Structure formats: structure tokens, C-alpha cells
Amino acid sequence: NAGVTQTPKFQVLKTGQSMTLQCAQDMNHEYMSWYRQDPGMGLRLIHYSVGAGITDQGEVPNGYNVSRSTTEDFPLRLLSAAPSQTSVYFCASAGGASRKNEQYFGPGTRLTVT
Amino acid sequence: GNSVTQMEGPVTLSEEAFLTINCTYTATGYPSLFWYVQYPGEGLQLLLKATKADDKGSNKGFEATYRKETTSFHLEKGSVQVSDSAVYFCALRGNTDKLIFGTGTRLQVFP
């Protein structure tokens, strides 16, 4: 099992550009989520999904879109990047449809917006 | 609301030294408490957990005891190794089932 994979590892964008951060898991997990990690702020939940076709907002969803067309994939889209979105992004998944179960994290994507 | 406070780093230790990383929390009800570890270049991994008061979580020589009276979940290890160098996150899961993370503490162990 590869676990949770994320691409790219690093990305630099200019303000206003769009991009998609990819996340995939091969553990047949129903629950998937995106977090951002900022200095002095810990990890904050952006969006999550409890199964294919179902997504919901976390605590910091503004500026990000998600979709869940398959169980395996949960891409995060930035439609118009802003410097405030400079951060490290982590994708996570958990068995079953509940975030109560242990979450497995990907290695992260470091995004810089200039 | 729920929150987690952990000591700022970096914590710098020599090999075989005793480690304590402090974590305190604020929560309503009876949260579950966790320590996650992030090794360089990797994602977070669950290190240990405790789901009720006085429970002790342990793994890889690390321990933490759920202390409701002091709202704390301090991480300890009796003898650290260079390979323990990482960032450690304290987290809680409350009645909304959402994970709330602390800011992370970087541990650097030198030979």
C-alpha cells in the first residue's frame, strides 16, 4: 500500500493563478480531509468528505473547492491564489465514514503564493 | 471552544536525555487526546492516544497520561534517540469529532 499520496511536493504560484493539489489513497477509506499548516497555528481543517459525492466545509474553507468523484481521490482546488494561501497542505484519510477513526496523513504539499 | 496549547520549541536534547513536551487543553465534555509525530519530509503519524481520564497511552517508549484534573496530556520519554528528532503535535477530538491540533513542538536530539 502506498497509503496517502500527495502531488506536487512543492509549488510556487503567482497571485491570481489557479491550481489543483492532488490527493489519493489506496486504503479504500471513506473519510478524506484537507488541512493547512501555518506557523504558530497548528493544522486547520479546510474541507472534508465522508464518501464519494459528499463534501463539506471545515473551519477555513474560503478560497478552496473540493470534489469527490471517486473513493480514492480528493483534489483541492485553488481558483485564484492569494498570498494568504501560502502554507503547507496535508491530505488525510480514515477508514469508515467517520473522522473518529485514526487518520492517515500524506507527506504534504508546500505552496508559496507570490 | 476546544483548544490545545503545547510548549513552543525547538526542544534540544542530547541523546539518552529525558524528554517532556507539555500539552494542555480546553474542552467541554470528555475529549479523546492524541500525540502525532511528523518526521522530516513525511506526513503526520499517530504516536499514541488516550480516550478517558487516567488512561496512559504508550508507544515506542513514549508515554502520556490523560489528566483531567490538570487538563493535561504531557508527552514523556525516558531516553531519547537521534531518530526521535521530529515535530510532535498534541491534538484532541471533542464532541464534534473534529481533530483540534496544537501548534507543534520541534524536537532536536544530538549525539
PDB file of N, CA and C in Angstrom, chain A residues 9 35 37 40-45 59 90 98-108, chain B residues 34 36 38 41-46 49 87 89 93 96-104:
ATOM      1  N   LYS A   9       4.940  18.039  -4.394  1.00  0.00           N
ATOM      2  CA  LYS A   9       5.536  18.261  -3.082  1.00  0.00           C
ATOM      3  C   LYS A   9       5.747  19.753  -2.838  1.00  0.00           C
ATOM      4  N   TYR A  35      -6.109  19.677   5.311  1.00  0.00           N
ATOM      5  CA  TYR A  35      -5.713  20.608   6.353  1.00  0.00           C
ATOM      6  C   TYR A  35      -4.657  21.550   5.784  1.00  0.00           C
ATOM      7  N   GLN A  37      -1.339  23.891   7.328  1.00  0.00           N
ATOM      8  CA  GLN A  37      -0.473  24.065   8.494  1.00  0.00           C
ATOM      9  C   GLN A  37       0.273  25.372   8.345  1.00  0.00           C
ATOM     10  N   GLY A  40       2.787  28.615  13.973  1.00  0.00           N
ATOM     11  CA  GLY A  40       2.119  29.107  15.176  1.00  0.00           C
ATOM     12  C   GLY A  40       0.636  28.829  15.224  1.00  0.00           C
ATOM     13  N   MET A  41       0.089  28.059  14.251  1.00  0.00           N
ATOM     14  CA  MET A  41      -1.360  27.849  14.223  1.00  0.00           C
ATOM     15  C   MET A  41      -1.762  26.380  14.165  1.00  0.00           C
ATOM     16  N   GLY A  42      -0.831  25.484  14.158  1.00  0.00           N
ATOM     17  CA  GLY A  42      -1.219  24.081  14.078  1.00  0.00           C
ATOM     18  C   GLY A  42      -1.873  23.752  12.748  1.00  0.00           C
ATOM     19  N   LEU A  43      -2.615  22.667  12.694  1.00  0.00           N
ATOM     20  CA  LEU A  43      -3.324  22.262  11.475  1.00  0.00           C
ATOM     21  C   LEU A  43      -4.784  22.692  11.579  1.00  0.00           C
ATOM     22  N   ARG A  44      -5.305  23.227  10.486  1.00  0.00           N
ATOM     23  CA  ARG A  44      -6.704  23.652  10.452  1.00  0.00           C
ATOM     24  C   ARG A  44      -7.420  22.963   9.290  1.00  0.00           C
ATOM     25  N   LEU A  45      -8.628  22.506   9.553  1.00  0.00           N
ATOM     26  CA  LEU A  45      -9.396  21.739   8.587  1.00  0.00           C
ATOM     27  C   LEU A  45     -10.000  22.657   7.526  1.00  0.00           C
ATOM     28  N   GLU A  59     -13.137  24.437   8.935  1.00  0.00           N
ATOM     29  CA  GLU A  59     -13.118  25.738   9.608  1.00  0.00           C
ATOM     30  C   GLU A  59     -12.549  26.872   8.763  1.00  0.00           C
ATOM     31  N   PHE A  90      -1.921  19.374   3.969  1.00  0.00           N
ATOM     32  CA  PHE A  90      -1.921  17.942   4.235  1.00  0.00           C
ATOM     33  C   PHE A  90      -3.274  17.349   3.905  1.00  0.00           C
ATOM     34  N   SER A  98     -16.208   7.947   9.252  1.00  0.00           N
ATOM     35  CA  SER A  98     -16.152   8.808  10.431  1.00  0.00           C
ATOM     36  C   SER A  98     -14.746   9.300  10.691  1.00  0.00           C
ATOM     37  N   ARG A  99     -14.612  10.565  11.002  1.00  0.00           N
ATOM     38  CA  ARG A  99     -13.306  11.097  11.383  1.00  0.00           C
ATOM     39  C   ARG A  99     -12.915  10.654  12.780  1.00  0.00           C
ATOM     40  N   LYS A 100     -13.763   9.870  13.427  1.00  0.00           N
ATOM     41  CA  LYS A 100     -13.385   9.319  14.724  1.00  0.00           C
ATOM     42  C   LYS A 100     -12.282   8.278  14.563  1.00  0.00           C
ATOM     43  N   ASN A 101     -12.227   7.679  13.411  1.00  0.00           N
ATOM     44  CA  ASN A 101     -11.209   6.657  13.206  1.00  0.00           C
ATOM     45  C   ASN A 101      -9.857   7.301  12.955  1.00  0.00           C
ATOM     46  N   GLU A 102      -8.789   6.521  13.173  1.00  0.00           N
ATOM     47  CA  GLU A 102      -7.445   7.062  13.024  1.00  0.00           C
ATOM     48  C   GLU A 102      -7.255   7.618  11.624  1.00  0.00           C
ATOM     49  N   GLN A 103      -6.716   8.827  11.571  1.00  0.00           N
ATOM     50  CA  GLN A 103      -6.470   9.473  10.289  1.00  0.00           C
ATOM     51  C   GLN A 103      -5.033   9.253   9.852  1.00  0.00           C
ATOM     52  N   TYR A 104      -4.859   8.923   8.572  1.00  0.00           N
ATOM     53  CA  TYR A 104      -3.549   8.710   7.968  1.00  0.00           C
ATOM     54  C   TYR A 104      -3.258   9.914   7.081  1.00  0.00           C
ATOM     55  N   PHE A 105      -2.076  10.490   7.276  1.00  0.00           N
ATOM     56  CA  PHE A 105      -1.732  11.729   6.582  1.00  0.00           C
ATOM     57  C   PHE A 105      -0.777  11.487   5.428  1.00  0.00           C
ATOM     58  N   GLY A 106      -0.929  12.294   4.387  1.00  0.00           N
ATOM     59  CA  GLY A 106       0.037  12.335   3.317  1.00  0.00           C
ATOM     60  C   GLY A 106       1.251  13.153   3.715  1.00  0.00           C
ATOM     61  N   PRO A 107       2.278  13.211   2.849  1.00  0.00           N
ATOM     62  CA  PRO A 107       3.530  13.891   3.196  1.00  0.00           C
ATOM     63  C   PRO A 107       3.463  15.404   3.070  1.00  0.00           C
ATOM     64  N   GLY A 108       2.399  15.934   2.496  1.00  0.00           N
ATOM     65  CA  GLY A 108       2.235  17.381   2.436  1.00  0.00           C
ATOM     66  C   GLY A 108       2.664  17.996   1.115  1.00  0.00           C
TER      67      GLY A 108
ATOM     68  N   PHE B  34      -4.564  12.919  21.758  1.00  0.00           N
ATOM     69  CA  PHE B  34      -3.645  12.245  20.852  1.00  0.00           C
ATOM     70  C   PHE B  34      -2.289  12.970  20.827  1.00  0.00           C
ATOM     71  N   TYR B  36       0.607  13.142  17.794  1.00  0.00           N
ATOM     72  CA  TYR B  36       1.048  12.798  16.456  1.00  0.00           C
ATOM     73  C   TYR B  36       2.513  13.202  16.315  1.00  0.00           C
ATOM     74  N   GLN B  38       5.629  13.984  13.320  1.00  0.00           N
ATOM     75  CA  GLN B  38       5.931  14.245  11.912  1.00  0.00           C
ATOM     76  C   GLN B  38       7.439  14.200  11.729  1.00  0.00           C
ATOM     77  N   GLY B  41      10.107  15.423   6.159  1.00  0.00           N
ATOM     78  CA  GLY B  41       9.687  15.032   4.823  1.00  0.00           C
ATOM     79  C   GLY B  41       8.498  14.089   4.768  1.00  0.00           C
ATOM     80  N   GLU B  42       7.887  13.812   5.923  1.00  0.00           N
ATOM     81  CA  GLU B  42       6.775  12.857   5.947  1.00  0.00           C
ATOM     82  C   GLU B  42       5.517  13.519   6.497  1.00  0.00           C
ATOM     83  N   GLY B  43       4.399  12.809   6.379  1.00  0.00           N
ATOM     84  CA  GLY B  43       3.156  13.277   6.964  1.00  0.00           C
ATOM     85  C   GLY B  43       3.075  12.932   8.437  1.00  0.00           C
ATOM     86  N   LEU B  44       1.999  13.366   9.066  1.00  0.00           N
ATOM     87  CA  LEU B  44       1.817  13.081  10.486  1.00  0.00           C
ATOM     88  C   LEU B  44       1.440  11.614  10.692  1.00  0.00           C
ATOM     89  N   GLN B  45       1.949  11.023  11.783  1.00  0.00           N
ATOM     90  CA  GLN B  45       1.589   9.654  12.153  1.00  0.00           C
ATOM     91  C   GLN B  45       1.087   9.679  13.587  1.00  0.00           C
ATOM     92  N   LEU B  46       0.083   8.878  13.857  1.00  0.00           N
ATOM     93  CA  LEU B  46      -0.395   8.766  15.218  1.00  0.00           C
ATOM     94  C   LEU B  46       0.657   8.073  16.069  1.00  0.00           C
ATOM     95  N   LYS B  49      -2.482   7.528  21.985  1.00  0.00           N
ATOM     96  CA  LYS B  49      -3.752   8.185  22.275  1.00  0.00           C
ATOM     97  C   LYS B  49      -4.295   7.716  23.621  1.00  0.00           C
ATOM     98  N   VAL B  87       8.791  16.655  14.622  1.00  0.00           N
ATOM     99  CA  VAL B  87       7.846  17.617  15.190  1.00  0.00           C
ATOM    100  C   VAL B  87       6.697  16.833  15.813  1.00  0.00           C
ATOM    101  N   PHE B  89       2.913  16.822  17.634  1.00  0.00           N
ATOM    102  CA  PHE B  89       1.665  17.572  17.727  1.00  0.00           C
ATOM    103  C   PHE B  89       0.745  16.919  18.746  1.00  0.00           C
ATOM    104  N   ARG B  93      -9.935  15.398  20.240  1.00  0.00           N
ATOM    105  CA  ARG B  93     -11.173  15.224  19.487  1.00  0.00           C
ATOM    106  C   ARG B  93     -12.304  15.321  20.475  1.00  0.00           C
ATOM    107  N   THR B  96     -17.599  17.271  18.641  1.00  0.00           N
ATOM    108  CA  THR B  96     -17.903  17.434  17.214  1.00  0.00           C
ATOM    109  C   THR B  96     -17.143  16.416  16.363  1.00  0.00           C
ATOM    110  N   ASP B  97     -16.311  15.599  16.988  1.00  0.00           N
ATOM    111  CA  ASP B  97     -15.472  14.598  16.300  1.00  0.00           C
ATOM    112  C   ASP B  97     -14.382  15.214  15.441  1.00  0.00           C
ATOM    113  N   LYS B  98     -14.227  16.524  15.535  1.00  0.00           N
ATOM    114  CA  LYS B  98     -13.185  17.164  14.723  1.00  0.00           C
ATOM    115  C   LYS B  98     -11.863  17.138  15.494  1.00  0.00           C
ATOM    116  N   LEU B  99     -10.754  16.902  14.799  1.00  0.00           N
ATOM    117  CA  LEU B  99      -9.438  16.938  15.437  1.00  0.00           C
ATOM    118  C   LEU B  99      -8.982  18.380  15.558  1.00  0.00           C
ATOM    119  N   ILE B 100      -8.592  18.781  16.773  1.00  0.00           N
ATOM    120  CA  ILE B 100      -8.045  20.101  17.025  1.00  0.00           C
ATOM    121  C   ILE B 100      -6.573  19.912  17.381  1.00  0.00           C
ATOM    122  N   PHE B 101      -5.680  20.549  16.612  1.00  0.00           N
ATOM    123  CA  PHE B 101      -4.250  20.351  16.804  1.00  0.00           C
ATOM    124  C   PHE B 101      -3.626  21.514  17.556  1.00  0.00           C
ATOM    125  N   GLY B 102      -2.575  21.211  18.306  1.00  0.00           N
ATOM    126  CA  GLY B 102      -1.702  22.232  18.827  1.00  0.00           C
ATOM    127  C   GLY B 102      -0.757  22.704  17.738  1.00  0.00           C
ATOM    128  N   THR B 103       0.107  23.634  18.076  1.00  0.00           N
ATOM    129  CA  THR B 103       0.965  24.261  17.073  1.00  0.00           C
ATOM    130  C   THR B 103       2.194  23.432  16.725  1.00  0.00           C
ATOM    131  N   GLY B 104       2.445  22.375  17.461  1.00  0.00           N
ATOM    132  CA  GLY B 104       3.593  21.528  17.166  1.00  0.00           C
ATOM    133  C   GLY B 104       4.833  21.961  17.944  1.00  0.00           C
TER     134      GLY B 104
END
